[in-house]
Coordinates of C-alpha atoms and ligand atoms in Angstrom, one line a residue:
X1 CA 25.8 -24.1 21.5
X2 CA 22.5 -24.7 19.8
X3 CA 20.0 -21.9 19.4
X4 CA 16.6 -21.6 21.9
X5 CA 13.6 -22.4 21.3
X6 CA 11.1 -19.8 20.3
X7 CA 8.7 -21.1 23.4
X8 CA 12.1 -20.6 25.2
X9 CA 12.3 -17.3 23.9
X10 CA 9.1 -16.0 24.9
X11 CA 9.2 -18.1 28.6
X12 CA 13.0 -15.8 28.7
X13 CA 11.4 -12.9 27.4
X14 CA 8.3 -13.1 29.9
X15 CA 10.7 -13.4 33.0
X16 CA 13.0 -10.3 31.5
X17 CA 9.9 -8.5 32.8
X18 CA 8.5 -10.8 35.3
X19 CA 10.3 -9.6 38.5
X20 CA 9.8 -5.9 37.3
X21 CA 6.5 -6.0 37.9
X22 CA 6.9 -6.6 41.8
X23 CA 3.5 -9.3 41.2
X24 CA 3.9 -12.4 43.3
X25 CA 6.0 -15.3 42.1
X26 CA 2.5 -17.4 42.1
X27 CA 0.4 -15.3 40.5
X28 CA 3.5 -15.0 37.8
X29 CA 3.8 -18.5 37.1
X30 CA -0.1 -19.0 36.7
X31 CA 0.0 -16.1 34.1
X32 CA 3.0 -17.7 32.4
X33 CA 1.5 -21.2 32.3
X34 CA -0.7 -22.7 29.4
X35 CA -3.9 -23.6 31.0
X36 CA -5.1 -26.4 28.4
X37 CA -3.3 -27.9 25.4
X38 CA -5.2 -30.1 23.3
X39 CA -3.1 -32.2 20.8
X40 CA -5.2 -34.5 18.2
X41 CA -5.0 -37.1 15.7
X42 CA -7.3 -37.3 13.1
X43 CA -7.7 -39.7 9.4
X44 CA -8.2 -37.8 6.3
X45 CA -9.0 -40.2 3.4
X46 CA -6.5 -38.7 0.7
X47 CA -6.7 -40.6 -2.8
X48 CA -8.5 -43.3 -1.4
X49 CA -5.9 -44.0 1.5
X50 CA -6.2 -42.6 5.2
X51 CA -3.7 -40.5 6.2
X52 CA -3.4 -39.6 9.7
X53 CA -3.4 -35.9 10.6
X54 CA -1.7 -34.5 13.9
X55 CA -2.8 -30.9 15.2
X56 CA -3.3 -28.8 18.3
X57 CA -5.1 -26.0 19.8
X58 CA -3.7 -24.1 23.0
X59 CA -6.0 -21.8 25.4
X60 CA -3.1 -20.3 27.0
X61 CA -5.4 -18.2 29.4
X62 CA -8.8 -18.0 30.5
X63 CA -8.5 -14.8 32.6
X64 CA -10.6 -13.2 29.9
X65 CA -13.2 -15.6 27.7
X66 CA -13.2 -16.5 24.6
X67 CA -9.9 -17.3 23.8
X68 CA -8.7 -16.1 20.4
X69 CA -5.8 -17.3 18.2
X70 CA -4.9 -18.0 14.8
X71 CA -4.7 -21.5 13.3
X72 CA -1.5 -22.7 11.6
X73 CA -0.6 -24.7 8.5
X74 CA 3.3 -25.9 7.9
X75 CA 4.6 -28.7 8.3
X76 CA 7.1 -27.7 10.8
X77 CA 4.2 -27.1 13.3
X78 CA 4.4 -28.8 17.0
X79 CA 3.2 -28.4 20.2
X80 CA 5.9 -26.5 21.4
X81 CA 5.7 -23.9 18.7
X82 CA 1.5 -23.8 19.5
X83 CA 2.4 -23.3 23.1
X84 CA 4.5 -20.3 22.5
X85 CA 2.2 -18.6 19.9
X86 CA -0.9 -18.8 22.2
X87 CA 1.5 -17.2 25.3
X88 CA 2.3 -14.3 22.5
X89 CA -1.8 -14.2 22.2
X90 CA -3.0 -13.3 25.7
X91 CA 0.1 -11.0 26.5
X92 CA -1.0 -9.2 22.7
X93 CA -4.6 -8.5 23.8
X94 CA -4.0 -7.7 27.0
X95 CA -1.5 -5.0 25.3
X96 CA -3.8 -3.6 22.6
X97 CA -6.9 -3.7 25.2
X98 CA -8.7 -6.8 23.0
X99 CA -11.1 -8.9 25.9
X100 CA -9.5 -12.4 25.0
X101 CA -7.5 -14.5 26.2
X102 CA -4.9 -16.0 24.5
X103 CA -5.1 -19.4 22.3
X104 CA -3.3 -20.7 19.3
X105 CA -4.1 -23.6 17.0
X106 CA -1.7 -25.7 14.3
X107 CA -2.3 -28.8 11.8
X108 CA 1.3 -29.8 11.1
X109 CA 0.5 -30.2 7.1
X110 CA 2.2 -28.6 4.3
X111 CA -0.4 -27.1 3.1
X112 CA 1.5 -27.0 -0.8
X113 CA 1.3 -30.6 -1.1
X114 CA -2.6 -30.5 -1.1
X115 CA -5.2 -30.0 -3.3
X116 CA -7.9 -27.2 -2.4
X117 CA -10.7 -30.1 -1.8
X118 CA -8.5 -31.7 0.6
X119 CA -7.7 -29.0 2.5
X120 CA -11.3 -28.6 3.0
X121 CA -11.5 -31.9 4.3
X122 CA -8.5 -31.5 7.0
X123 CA -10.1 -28.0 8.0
X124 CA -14.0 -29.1 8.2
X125 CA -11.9 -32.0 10.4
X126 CA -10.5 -30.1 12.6
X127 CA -13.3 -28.0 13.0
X128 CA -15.4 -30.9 14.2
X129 CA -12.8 -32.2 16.6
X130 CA -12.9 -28.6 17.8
X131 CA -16.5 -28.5 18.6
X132 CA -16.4 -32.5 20.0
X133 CA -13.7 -30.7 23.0
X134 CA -15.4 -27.5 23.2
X135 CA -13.2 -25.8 22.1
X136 CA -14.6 -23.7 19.4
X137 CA -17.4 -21.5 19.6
X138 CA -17.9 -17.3 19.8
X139 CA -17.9 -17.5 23.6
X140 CA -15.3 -20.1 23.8
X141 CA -12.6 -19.9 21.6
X142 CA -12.3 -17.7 18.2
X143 CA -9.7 -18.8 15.6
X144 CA -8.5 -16.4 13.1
X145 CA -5.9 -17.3 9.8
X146 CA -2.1 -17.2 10.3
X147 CA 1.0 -18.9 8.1
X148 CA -0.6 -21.0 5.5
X149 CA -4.2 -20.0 6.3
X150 CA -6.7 -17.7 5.4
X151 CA -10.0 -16.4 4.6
X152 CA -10.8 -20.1 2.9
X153 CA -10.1 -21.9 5.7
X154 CA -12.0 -19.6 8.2
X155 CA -15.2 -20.2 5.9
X156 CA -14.9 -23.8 6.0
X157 CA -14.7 -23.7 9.6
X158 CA -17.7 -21.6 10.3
X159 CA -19.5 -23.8 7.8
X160 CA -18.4 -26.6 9.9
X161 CA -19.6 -25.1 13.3
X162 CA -22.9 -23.8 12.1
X163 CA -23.7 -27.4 10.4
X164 CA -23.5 -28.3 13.9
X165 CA -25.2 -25.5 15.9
X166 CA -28.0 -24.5 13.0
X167 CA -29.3 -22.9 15.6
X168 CA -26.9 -20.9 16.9
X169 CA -27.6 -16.9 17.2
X170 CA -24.5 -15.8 17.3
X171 CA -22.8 -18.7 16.1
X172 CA -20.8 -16.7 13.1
X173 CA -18.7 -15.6 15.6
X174 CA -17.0 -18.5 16.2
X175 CA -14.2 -18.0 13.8
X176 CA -12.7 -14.6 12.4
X177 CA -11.0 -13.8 9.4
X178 CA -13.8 -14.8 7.3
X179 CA -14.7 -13.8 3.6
X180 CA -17.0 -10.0 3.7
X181 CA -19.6 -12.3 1.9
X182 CA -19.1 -14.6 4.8
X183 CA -20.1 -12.1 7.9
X184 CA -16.4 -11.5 7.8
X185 CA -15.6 -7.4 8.2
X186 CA -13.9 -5.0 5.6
X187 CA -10.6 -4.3 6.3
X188 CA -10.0 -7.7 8.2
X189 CA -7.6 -8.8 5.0
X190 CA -5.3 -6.0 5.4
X191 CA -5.5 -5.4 9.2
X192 CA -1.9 -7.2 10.1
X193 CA 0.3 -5.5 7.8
X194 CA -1.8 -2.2 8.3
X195 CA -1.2 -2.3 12.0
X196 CA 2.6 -3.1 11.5
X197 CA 2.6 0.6 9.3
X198 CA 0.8 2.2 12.3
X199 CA 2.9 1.0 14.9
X200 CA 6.4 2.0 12.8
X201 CA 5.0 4.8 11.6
X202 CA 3.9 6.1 15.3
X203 CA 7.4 5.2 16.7
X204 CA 8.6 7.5 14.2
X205 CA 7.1 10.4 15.3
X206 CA 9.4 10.9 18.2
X207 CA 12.4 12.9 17.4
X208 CA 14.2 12.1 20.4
X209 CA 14.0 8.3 19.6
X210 CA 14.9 9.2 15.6
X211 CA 17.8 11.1 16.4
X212 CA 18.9 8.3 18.9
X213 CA 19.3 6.1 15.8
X214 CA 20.8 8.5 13.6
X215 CA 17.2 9.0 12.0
X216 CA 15.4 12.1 10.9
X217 CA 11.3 11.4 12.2
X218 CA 8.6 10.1 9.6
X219 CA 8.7 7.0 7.4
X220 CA 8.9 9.1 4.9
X221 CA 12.6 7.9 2.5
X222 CA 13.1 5.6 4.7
X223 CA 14.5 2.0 3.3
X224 CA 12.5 -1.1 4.4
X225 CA 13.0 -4.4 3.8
X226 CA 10.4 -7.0 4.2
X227 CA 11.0 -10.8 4.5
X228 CA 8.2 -12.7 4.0
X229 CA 5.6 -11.8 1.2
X230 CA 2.4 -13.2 2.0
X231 CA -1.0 -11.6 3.7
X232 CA 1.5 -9.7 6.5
X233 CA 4.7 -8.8 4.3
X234 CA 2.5 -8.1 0.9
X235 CA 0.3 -5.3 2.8
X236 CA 3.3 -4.2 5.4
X237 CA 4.8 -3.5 2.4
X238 CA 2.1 -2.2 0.5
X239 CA 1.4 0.5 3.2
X240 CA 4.9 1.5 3.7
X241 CA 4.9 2.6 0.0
X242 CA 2.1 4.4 0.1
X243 CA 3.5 6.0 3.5
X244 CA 6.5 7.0 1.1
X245 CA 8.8 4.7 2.1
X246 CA 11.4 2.5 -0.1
X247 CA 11.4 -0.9 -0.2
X248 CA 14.5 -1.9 -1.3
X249 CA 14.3 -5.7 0.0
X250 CA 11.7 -8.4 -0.4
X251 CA 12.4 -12.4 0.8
X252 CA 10.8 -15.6 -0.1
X253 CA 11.1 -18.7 0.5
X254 CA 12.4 -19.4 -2.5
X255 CA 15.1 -16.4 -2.7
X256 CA 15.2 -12.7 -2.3
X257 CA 15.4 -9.4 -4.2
X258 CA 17.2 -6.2 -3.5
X259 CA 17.3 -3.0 -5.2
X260 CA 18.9 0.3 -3.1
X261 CA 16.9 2.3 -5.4
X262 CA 13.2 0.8 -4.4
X263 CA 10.9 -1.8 -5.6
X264 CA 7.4 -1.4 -6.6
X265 CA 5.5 -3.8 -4.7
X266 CA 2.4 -4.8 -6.8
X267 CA 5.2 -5.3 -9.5
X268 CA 7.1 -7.9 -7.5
X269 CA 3.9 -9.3 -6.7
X270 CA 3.1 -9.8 -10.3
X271 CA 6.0 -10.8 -11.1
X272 CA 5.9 -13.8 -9.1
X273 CA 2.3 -14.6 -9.6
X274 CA 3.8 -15.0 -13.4
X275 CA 7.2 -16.2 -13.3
X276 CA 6.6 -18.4 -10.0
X277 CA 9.9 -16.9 -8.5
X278 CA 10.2 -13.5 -7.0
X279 CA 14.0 -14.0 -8.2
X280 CA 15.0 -12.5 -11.6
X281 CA 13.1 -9.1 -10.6
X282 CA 14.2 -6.3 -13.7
X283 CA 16.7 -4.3 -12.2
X284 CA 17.6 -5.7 -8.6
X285 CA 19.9 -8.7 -7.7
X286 CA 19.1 -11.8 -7.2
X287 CA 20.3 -13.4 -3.6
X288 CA 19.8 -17.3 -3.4
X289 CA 20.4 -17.6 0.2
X290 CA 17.3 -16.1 1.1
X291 CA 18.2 -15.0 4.8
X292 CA 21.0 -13.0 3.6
X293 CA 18.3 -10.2 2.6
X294 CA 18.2 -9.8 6.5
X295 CA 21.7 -8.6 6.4
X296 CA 20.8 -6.2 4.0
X297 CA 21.2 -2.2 4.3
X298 CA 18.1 -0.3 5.3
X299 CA 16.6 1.4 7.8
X300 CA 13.2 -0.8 8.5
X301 CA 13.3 -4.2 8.7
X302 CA 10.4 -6.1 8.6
X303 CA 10.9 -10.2 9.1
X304 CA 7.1 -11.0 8.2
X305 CA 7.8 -14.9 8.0
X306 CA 8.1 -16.7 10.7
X307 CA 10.1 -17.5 13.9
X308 CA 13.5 -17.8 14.6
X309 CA 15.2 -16.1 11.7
X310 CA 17.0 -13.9 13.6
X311 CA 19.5 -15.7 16.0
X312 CA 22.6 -15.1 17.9
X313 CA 24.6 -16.3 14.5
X314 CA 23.1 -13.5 12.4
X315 CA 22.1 -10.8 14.8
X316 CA 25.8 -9.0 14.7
X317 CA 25.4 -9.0 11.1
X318 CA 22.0 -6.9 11.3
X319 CA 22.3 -3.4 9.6
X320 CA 19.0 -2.1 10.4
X321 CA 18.4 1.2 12.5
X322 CA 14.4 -0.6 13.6
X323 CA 12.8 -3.8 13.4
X324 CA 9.7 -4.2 13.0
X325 CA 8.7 -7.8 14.5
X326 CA 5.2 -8.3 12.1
X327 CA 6.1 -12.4 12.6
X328 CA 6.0 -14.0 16.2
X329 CA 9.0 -14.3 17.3
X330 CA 11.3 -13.6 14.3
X331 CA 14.2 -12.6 17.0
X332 CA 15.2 -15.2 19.1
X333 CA 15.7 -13.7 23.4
X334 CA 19.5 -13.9 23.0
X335 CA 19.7 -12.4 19.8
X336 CA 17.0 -9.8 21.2
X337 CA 20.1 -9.0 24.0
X338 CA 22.5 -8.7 21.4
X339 CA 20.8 -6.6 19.2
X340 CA 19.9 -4.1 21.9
X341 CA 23.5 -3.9 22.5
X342 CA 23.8 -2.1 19.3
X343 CA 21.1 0.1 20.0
X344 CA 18.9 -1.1 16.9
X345 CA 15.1 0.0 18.5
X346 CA 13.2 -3.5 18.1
X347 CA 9.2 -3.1 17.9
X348 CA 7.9 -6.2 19.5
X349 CA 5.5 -9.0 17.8
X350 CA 3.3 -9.2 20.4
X351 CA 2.7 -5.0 19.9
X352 CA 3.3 -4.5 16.1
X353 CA 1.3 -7.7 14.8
X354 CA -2.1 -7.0 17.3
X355 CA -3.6 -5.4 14.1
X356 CA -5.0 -8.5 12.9
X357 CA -6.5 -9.6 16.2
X358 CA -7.9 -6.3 17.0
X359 CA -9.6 -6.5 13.5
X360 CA -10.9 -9.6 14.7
X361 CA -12.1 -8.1 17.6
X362 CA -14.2 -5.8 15.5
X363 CA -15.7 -8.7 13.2
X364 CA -16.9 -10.3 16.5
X365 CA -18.5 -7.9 17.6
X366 CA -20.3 -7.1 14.3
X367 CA -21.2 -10.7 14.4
X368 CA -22.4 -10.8 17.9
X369 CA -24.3 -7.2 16.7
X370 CA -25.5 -8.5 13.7
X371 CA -25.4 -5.2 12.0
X372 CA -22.4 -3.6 9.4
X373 CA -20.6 -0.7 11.7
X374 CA -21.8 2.4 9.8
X375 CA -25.6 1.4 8.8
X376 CA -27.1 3.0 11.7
X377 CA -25.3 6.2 11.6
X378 CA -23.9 6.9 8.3
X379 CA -26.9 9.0 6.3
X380 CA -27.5 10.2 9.8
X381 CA -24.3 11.8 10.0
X382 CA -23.8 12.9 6.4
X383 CA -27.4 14.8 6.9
X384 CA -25.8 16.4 10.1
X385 CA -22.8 17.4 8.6
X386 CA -24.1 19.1 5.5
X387 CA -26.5 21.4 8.0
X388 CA -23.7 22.3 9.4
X389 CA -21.6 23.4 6.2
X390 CA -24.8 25.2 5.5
X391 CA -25.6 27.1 8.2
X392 CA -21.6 28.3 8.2
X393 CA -22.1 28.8 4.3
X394 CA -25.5 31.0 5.6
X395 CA -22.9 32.8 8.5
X396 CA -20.2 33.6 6.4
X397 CA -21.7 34.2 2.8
X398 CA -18.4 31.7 1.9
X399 CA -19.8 29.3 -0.7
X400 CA -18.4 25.6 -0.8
X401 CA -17.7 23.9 -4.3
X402 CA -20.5 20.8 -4.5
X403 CA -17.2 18.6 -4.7
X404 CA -15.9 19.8 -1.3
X405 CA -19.5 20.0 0.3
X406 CA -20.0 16.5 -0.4
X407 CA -16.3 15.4 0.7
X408 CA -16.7 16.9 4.3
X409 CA -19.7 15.9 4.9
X410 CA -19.3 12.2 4.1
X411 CA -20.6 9.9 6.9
X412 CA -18.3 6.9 8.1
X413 CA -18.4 3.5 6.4
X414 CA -17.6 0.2 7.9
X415 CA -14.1 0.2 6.0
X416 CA -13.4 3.5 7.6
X417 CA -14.5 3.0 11.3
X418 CA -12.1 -0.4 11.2
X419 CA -9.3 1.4 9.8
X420 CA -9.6 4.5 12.1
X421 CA -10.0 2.4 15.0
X422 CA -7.1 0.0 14.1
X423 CA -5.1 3.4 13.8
X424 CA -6.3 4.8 17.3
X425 CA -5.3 1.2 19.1
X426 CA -2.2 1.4 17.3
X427 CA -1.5 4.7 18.8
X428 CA -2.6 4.6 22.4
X429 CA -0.6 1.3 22.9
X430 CA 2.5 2.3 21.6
X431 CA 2.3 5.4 23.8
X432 CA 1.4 3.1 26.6
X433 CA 4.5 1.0 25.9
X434 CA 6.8 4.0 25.3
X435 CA 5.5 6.1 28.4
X436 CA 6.7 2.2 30.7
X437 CA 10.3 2.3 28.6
X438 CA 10.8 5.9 29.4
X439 CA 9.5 6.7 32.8
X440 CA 10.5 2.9 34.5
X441 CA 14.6 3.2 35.0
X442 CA 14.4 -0.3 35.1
X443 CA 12.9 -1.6 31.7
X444 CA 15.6 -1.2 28.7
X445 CA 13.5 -1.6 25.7
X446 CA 10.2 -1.3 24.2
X447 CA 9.6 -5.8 24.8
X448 CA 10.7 -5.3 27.9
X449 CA 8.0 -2.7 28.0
X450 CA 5.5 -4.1 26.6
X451 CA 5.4 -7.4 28.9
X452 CA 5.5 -5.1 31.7
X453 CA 2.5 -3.1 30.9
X454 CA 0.5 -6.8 29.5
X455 CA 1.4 -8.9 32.8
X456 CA 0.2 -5.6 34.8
X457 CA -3.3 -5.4 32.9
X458 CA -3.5 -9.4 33.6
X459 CA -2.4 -9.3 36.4
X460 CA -5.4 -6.8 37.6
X461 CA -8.0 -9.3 36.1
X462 CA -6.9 -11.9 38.3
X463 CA -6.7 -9.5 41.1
X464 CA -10.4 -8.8 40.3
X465 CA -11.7 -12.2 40.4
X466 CA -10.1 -12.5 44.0
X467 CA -8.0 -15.9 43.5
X468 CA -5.0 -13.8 43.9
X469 CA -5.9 -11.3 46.8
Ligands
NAD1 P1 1.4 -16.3 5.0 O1 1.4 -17.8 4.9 O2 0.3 -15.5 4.4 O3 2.8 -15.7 4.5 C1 4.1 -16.1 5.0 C2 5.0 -16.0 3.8 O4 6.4 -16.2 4.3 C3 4.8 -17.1 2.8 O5 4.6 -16.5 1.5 C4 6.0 -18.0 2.8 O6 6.3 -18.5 1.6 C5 7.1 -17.0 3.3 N1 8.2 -17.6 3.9 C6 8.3 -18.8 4.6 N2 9.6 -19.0 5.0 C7 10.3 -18.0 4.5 C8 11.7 -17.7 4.7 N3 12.5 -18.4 5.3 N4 12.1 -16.5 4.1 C9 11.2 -15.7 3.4 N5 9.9 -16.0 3.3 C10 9.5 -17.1 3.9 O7 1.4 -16.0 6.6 P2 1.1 -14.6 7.3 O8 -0.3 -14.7 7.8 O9 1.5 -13.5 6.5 O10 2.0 -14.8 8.7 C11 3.3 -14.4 8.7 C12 3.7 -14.2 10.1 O11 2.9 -13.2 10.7 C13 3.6 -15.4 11.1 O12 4.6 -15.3 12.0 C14 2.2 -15.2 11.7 O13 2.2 -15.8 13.0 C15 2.3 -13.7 11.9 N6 0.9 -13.1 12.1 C16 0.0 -13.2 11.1 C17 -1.3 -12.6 11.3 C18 -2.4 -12.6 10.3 O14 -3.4 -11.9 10.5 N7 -2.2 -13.4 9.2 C19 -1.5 -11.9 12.5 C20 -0.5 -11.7 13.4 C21 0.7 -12.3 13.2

């Protein structure tokens, strides 16, 4: 029997927890559904010829406004795919407390075979067909970068929109992601993988749930591996290093590496920048068949690639104690059940990756503020502080080194309010999700979990606007 689809996965996944809820069927099924799909065809003149490009953009829900997804490059991209990723979207803000609703976007392109100019050209595109619909705008619909995408693209496309809405106040909201220099937000780069560090690292707290998986608590020693090294796997990895973890596993497309005694990330990064292969690492083994680094011993796993890597096939063959879902649907639902059977504790996607879009969240509201968080308060605060430290200094007769003074009484910059409130949302939903899996005796695991506490939260919204009363 052939494998599901990963829209077939979160449609299985959604109805795991559906019935839980006790909602009615109706008001269910209109949460579930995609509420518009747009699929377009565009012509890009590439050396002189038109090519014909094919790409979508899903609103999955409009319960909250705007809309907010990433925007997809790979040439493996279809509407089915879109679909799913935008369902994953609503049910992610809902969870994390982000005022969206849920959208996705794709261009089915590889985005490898193109030069950087005609990139520019698809995106500034796509943009346009965008605005023609409606469907792009900071009170309509937000994209952000995903696979194959990034700060680049989300310049061109608020370029685009602005060339077309000169004079639009708020108009740099329309897109997040962007460059700092570009009204994007410090911190925006990272936020993914950052969040994915904060969500393990959180789960690990508990010593119940350690102890469960034959774990001691803290990330602290413990083995990851992370498949997938670009914006999500680079900086999951990057963080779980500097949390003091191993990483013993990294995956590419091209291959993978493994090395029980750790890899230095920033090395393997290097080393790939200048060999063009993360294969032939010093010191680790080489393993052609780059899924089999899945298979791998450790005690993290983090698939940071894309969907559907983990099936019924491979799932017996998993060794890790947690995954840590920092793709969309890496785990396919049936290999979701199996892997539950074996007690691994599985973090869900549409929890553990919500760091980039609550980053986002953050750039558009500095863009609809127009002002970097911290400029207001930060002297302010830094003044307050160090009367404080003075009058105790006054108190006690204790005197401060200069050093210290000026460390504690350092006012907050914008890099450290997004970081500290990417932390915080981390946190509070996890416990959210935690406090459902542990108090409800009839949710198993944490996804179960989590769709139970996103469809309630949505489910209240349309509750409020009175079409469901
Ligand atoms: P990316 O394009 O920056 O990196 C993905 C990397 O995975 C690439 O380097 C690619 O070569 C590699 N890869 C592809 N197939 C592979 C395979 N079979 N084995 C190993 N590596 C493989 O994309 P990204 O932004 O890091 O996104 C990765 C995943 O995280 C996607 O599922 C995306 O939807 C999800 N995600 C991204 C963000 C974000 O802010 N970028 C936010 C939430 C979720």
């Amino acid at each position: 029997m052939s494998n599901i689809s990963f829209l077939e996965s979160v449609v299985q996944n959604f109805e795991k927890a559906a019935d839980i809820t006790g909602h009615p069927r109706g008001l269910l099924d209109q949460i579930r559904a995609c509420n518009s799909v747009y699929r377009m065809k565009f012509p890009v003149k590439i050396k002189g010829e038109f090519r014909v490009i094919e790409a979508w953009r899903v609103q999955h829900s409009h319960h909250r406004t705007p809309t907010k997804g990433g925007i997809r490059y790979d040439n493996m991209v279809n509407e089915d795919e879109v679909m799913a990723l935008a369902s994953l979207m609503t049910y992610k803000c809902a969870l994390v407390d982000v005022p969206f609703g849920g959208a996705k976007g794709g261009i089915k392109i590889n985005p490898r075979e193109y030069t950087e100019e005609q990139l520019e050209r698809i995106t500034r595109r796509y943009a346009a067909e965008l605005v023609k619909k409606n469907m792009l705008g900071p009170g309509l619909d937000v994209p952000a970068p995903d696979y194959g995408t990034g700060a680049r693209e989300m310049s061109w496309i608020v370029d685009t929109y602005m060339a077309l809405h000169p004079d639009s106040v708020d108009g740099y909201g329309c897109v997040t992601g962007k460059p700092v220099t570009q009204h994007g937000i410090n911190g925006r780069t990272e936020a993914t993988g950052l969040g994915v560090f904060y969500g393990v690292k959180e789960a690990c707290t508990y010593k119940e749930d350690m102890e469960a998986l034959g774990l001691t608590p803290g990330v602290e020693g413990k083995k990851v591996i992370v498949q997938g090294f670009g914006n999500v796997g680079y900086y999951s990895a990057k963080f779980f290093q500097e949390g003091g973890a191993i990483i013993v596993g990294i995956g590419e497309y091209e291959g993978a590496i493994y090395n029980e005694n750790g890899l230095d990330y920033e090395a393997v990064f290097n080393h790939r920048k200048s060999t063009g292969s993360i294969l032939n690492f010093p010191g680790a083994t080489n393993m052609e068949k780059t899924s089999d680094i899945l298979e791998q011993p450790c005690d993290i796993l983090i698939p940071a690639a894309l969907e559907n890597v983990i099936t019924k096939d491979n799932a017996p063959r998993i060794k890790a104690k947690i995954i840590g879902e920092a793709a969309n649907g890496p785990i396919t639902s049936d290999a979701d059940d199996i892997l539950n059977g074996m007690g691994i504790m599985i973090l869900p996607d549409m929890y553990l990756n919500a760091g980039g879009v609550t980053v986002s969240y953050f750039e558009w509201l500095k863009n609809l503020s127009h002002v970097r968080f911290g400029r207001m308060s930060k002297r302010f605060e830094q003044a307050s502080n160090m009367n404080l430290i003075e009058s105790f200094e006054t108190l006690t007769g204790v005197k401060l080194k200069d050093e210290d003074k000026v460390k504690a009484a350092r006012g907050a910059d914008e890099i450290d309010l997004v970081y500290s409130g990417l932390e915080e949302t981390m946190i509070n939903s996890y416990n959210d999700i935690r406090k459902e899996w542990k108090s409800n005796n009839k949710v198993n695991n944490l996804r179960v979990a989590a769709f139970v506490v996103a469809i309630n939260k949505i489910a209240d919204d349309y509750m409020a606007l009175g079409i469901f009363p």
